[in-house]
Amino acid sequence: MTDVRPKQDRSRATRQRLLETTIRCLATHGWEASTVGFIAAEAGISRGAVQHHYRTREALILGALEFMFEERAALLDALPEPTGTGPDRVHRVVEGLVEGIGGELFKAALQVWTVAAADPELRAAVVPLERRFARGVHERAVRLLGADDDDPEIRGLIQATLDLARGLALADVLTDDSRRRARVVRAWSVQLTSALSAAD
Amino acid sequence: MTDVRPKQDRSRATRQRLLETTIRCLATHGWEASTVGFIAAEAGISRGAVQHHYRTREALILGALEFMFEERAALLDALPEPTGTGPDRVHRVVEGLVEGIGGELFKAALQVWTVAAADPELRAAVVPLERRFARGVHERAVRLLGADDDDPEIRGLIQATLDLARGLALADVLTDDSRRRARVVRAWSVQLTSALSAAD
């Protein structure tokens, strides 16, 4: 079948497939297995074409993380502006944040963080990327919760919610933790609701 | 200098040094660098002596994790039984849990979890170990907080506290997060205090 899309669209689609495949390879097969050759084969792209855009494995992996962080941020932006102030609204937002932070992207990022923990050069490249993503998620959390981020107590609780989300994502790496996670998210949402309404 | 301790004490001390060195190597140098040869050299023990007790790298690393999990549980048990019911008590307990879950042991465990994520055999060995530790920490948290673990809301919040502790530990892997962590722990403790006293 001939691809009739303009060349630029095709190359954008190819790039997206490559970066999504990179994330999937990292999450499923781990850092060591995720070489440029393996990822290229999984994506059905020649190794040379990959290296034309990303000269090293690190560049490819960091490019994939950045791309996915942006996708996740866009997903959070696309969440319908929640209405009401009750526990249902807070619960929906916390669920959205936990979903946005966790899943396959988290599993891929975990592989990178773990290697970066013992590799100062990789760490120096990962930290600013990770900070930008964390800041973006925090801002979105504040907006979605309609919270007052200038109140240090509320600010601390929103940060705690994002740390909780990362802890929950970690608990899901080795076993399926979704049922327990749903209970924990509910219990925390009740608390967060009462803290937010007390601060109003 | 001649070591005059009984042979059994010496061999226990050697084993402890080996296992502590294994954790430190994993936390500082990562999984790939932490071979039996490297760890043995760091501990000042012959490679043969290490392999006499732990035939494979996996056995050594799992032995080290188990040993450290027990040490951490013993540290939690040694915490003075906190008195009072106010925010100070809860704050001290949450700080103790965050410390018990985080730090060097967490960094070492993270290396193992990350490799286990893509290695079913290692995962099968790590999951029961990790479950036992998590259950032990949960029981100690319930006791130290004097909480009613049969109340599903309270149970959820105690689990959330331990998930938060893991999320905070993760945030400390690539950069020193201690100042932010102290603020998050304070904000969380205030909420947990009010939830626990409302349930009384």
PDB file of N, CA and C in Angstrom, chain B residues 36-122:
ATOM      1  N   VAL B  36      29.735  -9.742  41.797  1.00  0.00           N
ATOM      2  CA  VAL B  36      30.275 -10.380  43.002  1.00  0.00           C
ATOM      3  C   VAL B  36      31.723  -9.939  43.216  1.00  0.00           C
ATOM      4  N   GLY B  37      32.510  -9.891  42.132  1.00  0.00           N
ATOM      5  CA  GLY B  37      33.908  -9.499  42.251  1.00  0.00           C
ATOM      6  C   GLY B  37      34.078  -8.085  42.798  1.00  0.00           C
ATOM      7  N   PHE B  38      33.263  -7.157  42.270  1.00  0.00           N
ATOM      8  CA  PHE B  38      33.346  -5.758  42.710  1.00  0.00           C
ATOM      9  C   PHE B  38      32.946  -5.628  44.176  1.00  0.00           C
ATOM     10  N   ILE B  39      31.840  -6.281  44.542  1.00  0.00           N
ATOM     11  CA  ILE B  39      31.355  -6.187  45.925  1.00  0.00           C
ATOM     12  C   ILE B  39      32.371  -6.813  46.888  1.00  0.00           C
ATOM     13  N   ALA B  40      32.897  -7.975  46.505  1.00  0.00           N
ATOM     14  CA  ALA B  40      33.886  -8.646  47.361  1.00  0.00           C
ATOM     15  C   ALA B  40      35.095  -7.727  47.596  1.00  0.00           C
ATOM     16  N   ALA B  41      35.580  -7.099  46.522  1.00  0.00           N
ATOM     17  CA  ALA B  41      36.733  -6.206  46.657  1.00  0.00           C
ATOM     18  C   ALA B  41      36.397  -5.023  47.563  1.00  0.00           C
ATOM     19  N   GLU B  42      35.215  -4.452  47.388  1.00  0.00           N
ATOM     20  CA  GLU B  42      34.806  -3.309  48.220  1.00  0.00           C
ATOM     21  C   GLU B  42      34.705  -3.709  49.696  1.00  0.00           C
ATOM     22  N   ALA B  43      34.288  -4.973  49.941  1.00  0.00           N
ATOM     23  CA  ALA B  43      34.124  -5.432  51.318  1.00  0.00           C
ATOM     24  C   ALA B  43      35.436  -5.972  51.895  1.00  0.00           C
ATOM     25  N   GLY B  44      36.447  -6.098  51.044  1.00  0.00           N
ATOM     26  CA  GLY B  44      37.717  -6.646  51.512  1.00  0.00           C
ATOM     27  C   GLY B  44      37.618  -8.124  51.859  1.00  0.00           C
ATOM     28  N   ILE B  45      36.834  -8.846  51.087  1.00  0.00           N
ATOM     29  CA  ILE B  45      36.644 -10.283  51.306  1.00  0.00           C
ATOM     30  C   ILE B  45      36.995 -10.969  49.992  1.00  0.00           C
ATOM     31  N   SER B  46      37.565 -12.165  50.062  1.00  0.00           N
ATOM     32  CA  SER B  46      37.920 -12.834  48.798  1.00  0.00           C
ATOM     33  C   SER B  46      36.638 -13.255  48.078  1.00  0.00           C
ATOM     34  N   ARG B  47      36.732 -13.234  46.767  1.00  0.00           N
ATOM     35  CA  ARG B  47      35.601 -13.619  45.937  1.00  0.00           C
ATOM     36  C   ARG B  47      35.136 -15.043  46.261  1.00  0.00           C
ATOM     37  N   GLY B  48      36.110 -15.921  46.532  1.00  0.00           N
ATOM     38  CA  GLY B  48      35.790 -17.310  46.876  1.00  0.00           C
ATOM     39  C   GLY B  48      34.976 -17.404  48.160  1.00  0.00           C
ATOM     40  N   ALA B  49      35.372 -16.602  49.151  1.00  0.00           N
ATOM     41  CA  ALA B  49      34.650 -16.630  50.429  1.00  0.00           C
ATOM     42  C   ALA B  49      33.215 -16.169  50.237  1.00  0.00           C
ATOM     43  N   VAL B  50      33.031 -15.148  49.384  1.00  0.00           N
ATOM     44  CA  VAL B  50      31.667 -14.678  49.118  1.00  0.00           C
ATOM     45  C   VAL B  50      30.866 -15.796  48.465  1.00  0.00           C
ATOM     46  N   GLN B  51      31.480 -16.416  47.451  1.00  0.00           N
ATOM     47  CA  GLN B  51      30.738 -17.440  46.693  1.00  0.00           C
ATOM     48  C   GLN B  51      30.497 -18.708  47.504  1.00  0.00           C
ATOM     49  N   HIS B  52      31.263 -18.878  48.572  1.00  0.00           N
ATOM     50  CA  HIS B  52      31.008 -19.999  49.468  1.00  0.00           C
ATOM     51  C   HIS B  52      29.622 -19.846  50.125  1.00  0.00           C
ATOM     52  N   HIS B  53      29.265 -18.599  50.449  1.00  0.00           N
ATOM     53  CA  HIS B  53      27.973 -18.341  51.103  1.00  0.00           C
ATOM     54  C   HIS B  53      26.858 -18.027  50.102  1.00  0.00           C
ATOM     55  N   TYR B  54      27.203 -17.308  49.051  1.00  0.00           N
ATOM     56  CA  TYR B  54      26.200 -16.892  48.061  1.00  0.00           C
ATOM     57  C   TYR B  54      26.713 -17.288  46.684  1.00  0.00           C
ATOM     58  N   ARG B  55      26.119 -18.293  46.117  1.00  0.00           N
ATOM     59  CA  ARG B  55      26.681 -18.864  44.885  1.00  0.00           C
ATOM     60  C   ARG B  55      26.551 -17.951  43.685  1.00  0.00           C
ATOM     61  N   THR B  56      25.489 -17.128  43.665  1.00  0.00           N
ATOM     62  CA  THR B  56      25.294 -16.243  42.513  1.00  0.00           C
ATOM     63  C   THR B  56      25.149 -14.804  42.987  1.00  0.00           C
ATOM     64  N   ARG B  57      25.281 -13.901  42.045  1.00  0.00           N
ATOM     65  CA  ARG B  57      25.064 -12.487  42.334  1.00  0.00           C
ATOM     66  C   ARG B  57      23.642 -12.268  42.854  1.00  0.00           C
ATOM     67  N   GLU B  58      22.657 -12.911  42.215  1.00  0.00           N
ATOM     68  CA  GLU B  58      21.268 -12.749  42.630  1.00  0.00           C
ATOM     69  C   GLU B  58      21.090 -13.180  44.094  1.00  0.00           C
ATOM     70  N   ALA B  59      21.702 -14.328  44.458  1.00  0.00           N
ATOM     71  CA  ALA B  59      21.565 -14.830  45.831  1.00  0.00           C
ATOM     72  C   ALA B  59      22.168 -13.828  46.821  1.00  0.00           C
ATOM     73  N   LEU B  60      23.320 -13.271  46.471  1.00  0.00           N
ATOM     74  CA  LEU B  60      23.965 -12.284  47.341  1.00  0.00           C
ATOM     75  C   LEU B  60      23.086 -11.050  47.505  1.00  0.00           C
ATOM     76  N   ILE B  61      22.558 -10.561  46.397  1.00  0.00           N
ATOM     77  CA  ILE B  61      21.763  -9.326  46.434  1.00  0.00           C
ATOM     78  C   ILE B  61      20.446  -9.547  47.187  1.00  0.00           C
ATOM     79  N   LEU B  62      19.804 -10.676  46.943  1.00  0.00           N
ATOM     80  CA  LEU B  62      18.557 -10.958  47.665  1.00  0.00           C
ATOM     81  C   LEU B  62      18.831 -11.156  49.162  1.00  0.00           C
ATOM     82  N   GLY B  63      19.950 -11.818  49.470  1.00  0.00           N
ATOM     83  CA  GLY B  63      20.338 -11.985  50.875  1.00  0.00           C
ATOM     84  C   GLY B  63      20.560 -10.631  51.542  1.00  0.00           C
ATOM     85  N   ALA B  64      21.189  -9.720  50.804  1.00  0.00           N
ATOM     86  CA  ALA B  64      21.455  -8.387  51.353  1.00  0.00           C
ATOM     87  C   ALA B  64      20.160  -7.615  51.576  1.00  0.00           C
ATOM     88  N   LEU B  65      19.242  -7.704  50.612  1.00  0.00           N
ATOM     89  CA  LEU B  65      17.955  -7.003  50.772  1.00  0.00           C
ATOM     90  C   LEU B  65      17.214  -7.536  51.990  1.00  0.00           C
ATOM     91  N   GLU B  66      17.159  -8.869  52.110  1.00  0.00           N
ATOM     92  CA  GLU B  66      16.438  -9.476  53.230  1.00  0.00           C
ATOM     93  C   GLU B  66      17.040  -9.030  54.561  1.00  0.00           C
ATOM     94  N   PHE B  67      18.358  -9.078  54.637  1.00  0.00           N
ATOM     95  CA  PHE B  67      19.062  -8.662  55.856  1.00  0.00           C
ATOM     96  C   PHE B  67      18.726  -7.206  56.196  1.00  0.00           C
ATOM     97  N   MET B  68      18.754  -6.323  55.191  1.00  0.00           N
ATOM     98  CA  MET B  68      18.513  -4.904  55.451  1.00  0.00           C
ATOM     99  C   MET B  68      17.047  -4.646  55.793  1.00  0.00           C
ATOM    100  N   PHE B  69      16.132  -5.372  55.142  1.00  0.00           N
ATOM    101  CA  PHE B  69      14.722  -5.227  55.492  1.00  0.00           C
ATOM    102  C   PHE B  69      14.525  -5.562  56.974  1.00  0.00           C
ATOM    103  N   GLU B  70      15.198  -6.632  57.435  1.00  0.00           N
ATOM    104  CA  GLU B  70      15.077  -7.006  58.846  1.00  0.00           C
ATOM    105  C   GLU B  70      15.675  -5.950  59.769  1.00  0.00           C
ATOM    106  N   GLU B  71      16.806  -5.400  59.342  1.00  0.00           N
ATOM    107  CA  GLU B  71      17.430  -4.326  60.126  1.00  0.00           C
ATOM    108  C   GLU B  71      16.493  -3.119  60.255  1.00  0.00           C
ATOM    109  N   ARG B  72      15.853  -2.755  59.137  1.00  0.00           N
ATOM    110  CA  ARG B  72      14.954  -1.600  59.155  1.00  0.00           C
ATOM    111  C   ARG B  72      13.745  -1.859  60.041  1.00  0.00           C
ATOM    112  N   ALA B  73      13.200  -3.080  59.970  1.00  0.00           N
ATOM    113  CA  ALA B  73      12.066  -3.436  60.816  1.00  0.00           C
ATOM    114  C   ALA B  73      12.473  -3.348  62.289  1.00  0.00           C
ATOM    115  N   ALA B  74      13.694  -3.807  62.584  1.00  0.00           N
ATOM    116  CA  ALA B  74      14.176  -3.750  63.968  1.00  0.00           C
ATOM    117  C   ALA B  74      14.329  -2.295  64.410  1.00  0.00           C
ATOM    118  N   LEU B  75      14.772  -1.421  63.497  1.00  0.00           N
ATOM    119  CA  LEU B  75      14.885   0.013  63.832  1.00  0.00           C
ATOM    120  C   LEU B  75      13.507   0.593  64.175  1.00  0.00           C
ATOM    121  N   LEU B  76      12.497   0.225  63.381  1.00  0.00           N
ATOM    122  CA  LEU B  76      11.145   0.715  63.663  1.00  0.00           C
ATOM    123  C   LEU B  76      10.670   0.189  65.015  1.00  0.00           C
ATOM    124  N   ASP B  77      11.006  -1.077  65.317  1.00  0.00           N
ATOM    125  CA  ASP B  77      10.609  -1.646  66.602  1.00  0.00           C
ATOM    126  C   ASP B  77      11.305  -0.944  67.765  1.00  0.00           C
ATOM    127  N   ALA B  78      12.488  -0.416  67.498  1.00  0.00           N
ATOM    128  CA  ALA B  78      13.252   0.225  68.564  1.00  0.00           C
ATOM    129  C   ALA B  78      12.828   1.672  68.799  1.00  0.00           C
ATOM    130  N   LEU B  79      11.959   2.210  67.909  1.00  0.00           N
ATOM    131  CA  LEU B  79      11.479   3.576  68.134  1.00  0.00           C
ATOM    132  C   LEU B  79      10.745   3.611  69.463  1.00  0.00           C
ATOM    133  N   PRO B  80      10.959   4.657  70.264  1.00  0.00           N
ATOM    134  CA  PRO B  80      10.216   4.733  71.524  1.00  0.00           C
ATOM    135  C   PRO B  80       8.723   4.784  71.231  1.00  0.00           C
ATOM    136  N   GLU B  81       7.957   4.026  71.979  1.00  0.00           N
ATOM    137  CA  GLU B  81       6.502   4.046  71.833  1.00  0.00           C
ATOM    138  C   GLU B  81       6.058   5.505  72.004  1.00  0.00           C
ATOM    139  N   PRO B  82       5.542   6.132  70.938  1.00  0.00           N
ATOM    140  CA  PRO B  82       5.238   7.561  71.067  1.00  0.00           C
ATOM    141  C   PRO B  82       4.039   7.770  71.987  1.00  0.00           C
ATOM    142  N   THR B  83       4.056   8.875  72.699  1.00  0.00           N
ATOM    143  CA  THR B  83       2.953   9.166  73.615  1.00  0.00           C
ATOM    144  C   THR B  83       2.144  10.331  73.060  1.00  0.00           C
ATOM    145  N   GLY B  84       0.944  10.513  73.616  1.00  0.00           N
ATOM    146  CA  GLY B  84       0.078  11.599  73.168  1.00  0.00           C
ATOM    147  C   GLY B  84      -0.672  11.196  71.913  1.00  0.00           C
ATOM    148  N   THR B  85      -1.606  12.052  71.492  1.00  0.00           N
ATOM    149  CA  THR B  85      -2.364  11.732  70.280  1.00  0.00           C
ATOM    150  C   THR B  85      -2.287  12.882  69.293  1.00  0.00           C
ATOM    151  N   GLY B  86      -1.594  13.931  69.660  1.00  0.00           N
ATOM    152  CA  GLY B  86      -1.597  15.161  68.854  1.00  0.00           C
ATOM    153  C   GLY B  86      -0.748  15.049  67.608  1.00  0.00           C
ATOM    154  N   PRO B  87      -0.653  16.155  66.882  1.00  0.00           N
ATOM    155  CA  PRO B  87       0.109  16.181  65.632  1.00  0.00           C
ATOM    156  C   PRO B  87       1.592  15.844  65.817  1.00  0.00           C
ATOM    157  N   ASP B  88       2.160  16.161  67.006  1.00  0.00           N
ATOM    158  CA  ASP B  88       3.587  15.879  67.218  1.00  0.00           C
ATOM    159  C   ASP B  88       3.869  14.384  67.158  1.00  0.00           C
ATOM    160  N   ARG B  89       3.000  13.617  67.807  1.00  0.00           N
ATOM    161  CA  ARG B  89       3.179  12.161  67.794  1.00  0.00           C
ATOM    162  C   ARG B  89       3.095  11.628  66.365  1.00  0.00           C
ATOM    163  N   VAL B  90       2.046  12.034  65.676  1.00  0.00           N
ATOM    164  CA  VAL B  90       1.853  11.541  64.310  1.00  0.00           C
ATOM    165  C   VAL B  90       3.036  11.968  63.432  1.00  0.00           C
ATOM    166  N   HIS B  91       3.463  13.200  63.598  1.00  0.00           N
ATOM    167  CA  HIS B  91       4.581  13.708  62.812  1.00  0.00           C
ATOM    168  C   HIS B  91       5.840  12.869  63.035  1.00  0.00           C
ATOM    169  N   ARG B  92       6.106  12.544  64.308  1.00  0.00           N
ATOM    170  CA  ARG B  92       7.298  11.731  64.618  1.00  0.00           C
ATOM    171  C   ARG B  92       7.207  10.349  63.983  1.00  0.00           C
ATOM    172  N   VAL B  93       6.000   9.766  64.045  1.00  0.00           N
ATOM    173  CA  VAL B  93       5.821   8.422  63.464  1.00  0.00           C
ATOM    174  C   VAL B  93       6.002   8.481  61.938  1.00  0.00           C
ATOM    175  N   VAL B  94       5.377   9.466  61.293  1.00  0.00           N
ATOM    176  CA  VAL B  94       5.484   9.570  59.823  1.00  0.00           C
ATOM    177  C   VAL B  94       6.948   9.785  59.431  1.00  0.00           C
ATOM    178  N   GLU B  95       7.649  10.643  60.178  1.00  0.00           N
ATOM    179  CA  GLU B  95       9.082  10.841  59.918  1.00  0.00           C
ATOM    180  C   GLU B  95       9.846   9.522  60.026  1.00  0.00           C
ATOM    181  N   GLY B  96       9.546   8.758  61.071  1.00  0.00           N
ATOM    182  CA  GLY B  96      10.222   7.469  61.270  1.00  0.00           C
ATOM    183  C   GLY B  96       9.949   6.510  60.124  1.00  0.00           C
ATOM    184  N   LEU B  97       8.698   6.493  59.638  1.00  0.00           N
ATOM    185  CA  LEU B  97       8.338   5.594  58.530  1.00  0.00           C
ATOM    186  C   LEU B  97       9.038   6.026  57.243  1.00  0.00           C
ATOM    187  N   VAL B  98       9.042   7.322  57.008  1.00  0.00           N
ATOM    188  CA  VAL B  98       9.679   7.845  55.787  1.00  0.00           C
ATOM    189  C   VAL B  98      11.179   7.516  55.804  1.00  0.00           C
ATOM    190  N   GLU B  99      11.786   7.636  56.985  1.00  0.00           N
ATOM    191  CA  GLU B  99      13.199   7.303  57.123  1.00  0.00           C
ATOM    192  C   GLU B  99      13.426   5.798  56.951  1.00  0.00           C
ATOM    193  N   GLY B 100      12.539   5.002  57.527  1.00  0.00           N
ATOM    194  CA  GLY B 100      12.690   3.547  57.473  1.00  0.00           C
ATOM    195  C   GLY B 100      12.539   2.999  56.065  1.00  0.00           C
ATOM    196  N   ILE B 101      11.690   3.653  55.267  1.00  0.00           N
ATOM    197  CA  ILE B 101      11.431   3.176  53.904  1.00  0.00           C
ATOM    198  C   ILE B 101      12.464   3.728  52.915  1.00  0.00           C
ATOM    199  N   GLY B 102      12.975   4.913  53.200  1.00  0.00           N
ATOM    200  CA  GLY B 102      13.833   5.599  52.228  1.00  0.00           C
ATOM    201  C   GLY B 102      15.318   5.332  52.396  1.00  0.00           C
ATOM    202  N   GLY B 103      16.114   6.286  51.949  1.00  0.00           N
ATOM    203  CA  GLY B 103      17.554   6.224  52.141  1.00  0.00           C
ATOM    204  C   GLY B 103      18.260   5.215  51.240  1.00  0.00           C
ATOM    205  N   GLU B 104      19.419   4.765  51.718  1.00  0.00           N
ATOM    206  CA  GLU B 104      20.287   3.888  50.923  1.00  0.00           C
ATOM    207  C   GLU B 104      19.605   2.553  50.594  1.00  0.00           C
ATOM    208  N   LEU B 105      18.873   2.007  51.561  1.00  0.00           N
ATOM    209  CA  LEU B 105      18.193   0.725  51.307  1.00  0.00           C
ATOM    210  C   LEU B 105      17.216   0.862  50.145  1.00  0.00           C
ATOM    211  N   PHE B 106      16.469   1.984  50.116  1.00  0.00           N
ATOM    212  CA  PHE B 106      15.529   2.205  49.018  1.00  0.00           C
ATOM    213  C   PHE B 106      16.278   2.286  47.690  1.00  0.00           C
ATOM    214  N   LYS B 107      17.383   3.024  47.692  1.00  0.00           N
ATOM    215  CA  LYS B 107      18.141   3.187  46.442  1.00  0.00           C
ATOM    216  C   LYS B 107      18.655   1.840  45.930  1.00  0.00           C
ATOM    217  N   ALA B 108      19.078   0.989  46.858  1.00  0.00           N
ATOM    218  CA  ALA B 108      19.546  -0.343  46.462  1.00  0.00           C
ATOM    219  C   ALA B 108      18.373  -1.183  45.950  1.00  0.00           C
ATOM    220  N   ALA B 109      17.260  -1.145  46.691  1.00  0.00           N
ATOM    221  CA  ALA B 109      16.090  -1.938  46.299  1.00  0.00           C
ATOM    222  C   ALA B 109      15.583  -1.493  44.932  1.00  0.00           C
ATOM    223  N   LEU B 110      15.652  -0.186  44.678  1.00  0.00           N
ATOM    224  CA  LEU B 110      15.190   0.350  43.399  1.00  0.00           C
ATOM    225  C   LEU B 110      15.960  -0.273  42.223  1.00  0.00           C
ATOM    226  N   GLN B 111      17.266  -0.446  42.415  1.00  0.00           N
ATOM    227  CA  GLN B 111      18.073  -1.085  41.369  1.00  0.00           C
ATOM    228  C   GLN B 111      17.562  -2.498  41.090  1.00  0.00           C
ATOM    229  N   VAL B 112      17.206  -3.184  42.165  1.00  0.00           N
ATOM    230  CA  VAL B 112      16.756  -4.572  42.013  1.00  0.00           C
ATOM    231  C   VAL B 112      15.360  -4.616  41.374  1.00  0.00           C
ATOM    232  N   TRP B 113      14.446  -3.769  41.848  1.00  0.00           N
ATOM    233  CA  TRP B 113      13.093  -3.728  41.279  1.00  0.00           C
ATOM    234  C   TRP B 113      13.148  -3.431  39.789  1.00  0.00           C
ATOM    235  N   THR B 114      14.017  -2.491  39.419  1.00  0.00           N
ATOM    236  CA  THR B 114      14.052  -2.047  38.028  1.00  0.00           C
ATOM    237  C   THR B 114      14.519  -3.166  37.111  1.00  0.00           C
ATOM    238  N   VAL B 115      15.515  -3.921  37.562  1.00  0.00           N
ATOM    239  CA  VAL B 115      15.951  -5.065  36.756  1.00  0.00           C
ATOM    240  C   VAL B 115      14.857  -6.146  36.788  1.00  0.00           C
ATOM    241  N   ALA B 116      14.256  -6.344  37.963  1.00  0.00           N
ATOM    242  CA  ALA B 116      13.219  -7.375  38.107  1.00  0.00           C
ATOM    243  C   ALA B 116      12.000  -7.079  37.229  1.00  0.00           C
ATOM    244  N   ALA B 117      11.784  -5.800  36.913  1.00  0.00           N
ATOM    245  CA  ALA B 117      10.632  -5.421  36.082  1.00  0.00           C
ATOM    246  C   ALA B 117      10.694  -6.117  34.732  1.00  0.00           C
ATOM    247  N   ALA B 118      11.907  -6.407  34.246  1.00  0.00           N
ATOM    248  CA  ALA B 118      12.062  -7.048  32.933  1.00  0.00           C
ATOM    249  C   ALA B 118      12.645  -8.449  33.064  1.00  0.00           C
ATOM    250  N   ASP B 119      12.626  -9.023  34.266  1.00  0.00           N
ATOM    251  CA  ASP B 119      13.253 -10.327  34.500  1.00  0.00           C
ATOM    252  C   ASP B 119      12.328 -11.153  35.409  1.00  0.00           C
ATOM    253  N   PRO B 120      11.470 -12.002  34.795  1.00  0.00           N
ATOM    254  CA  PRO B 120      10.448 -12.721  35.572  1.00  0.00           C
ATOM    255  C   PRO B 120      11.029 -13.572  36.700  1.00  0.00           C
ATOM    256  N   GLU B 121      12.221 -14.139  36.488  1.00  0.00           N
ATOM    257  CA  GLU B 121      12.791 -15.004  37.524  1.00  0.00           C
ATOM    258  C   GLU B 121      13.177 -14.195  38.763  1.00  0.00           C
ATOM    259  N   LEU B 122      13.851 -13.079  38.518  1.00  0.00           N
ATOM    260  CA  LEU B 122      14.232 -12.211  39.637  1.00  0.00           C
ATOM    261  C   LEU B 122      12.982 -11.644  40.307  1.00  0.00           C
TER     262      LEU B 122
END
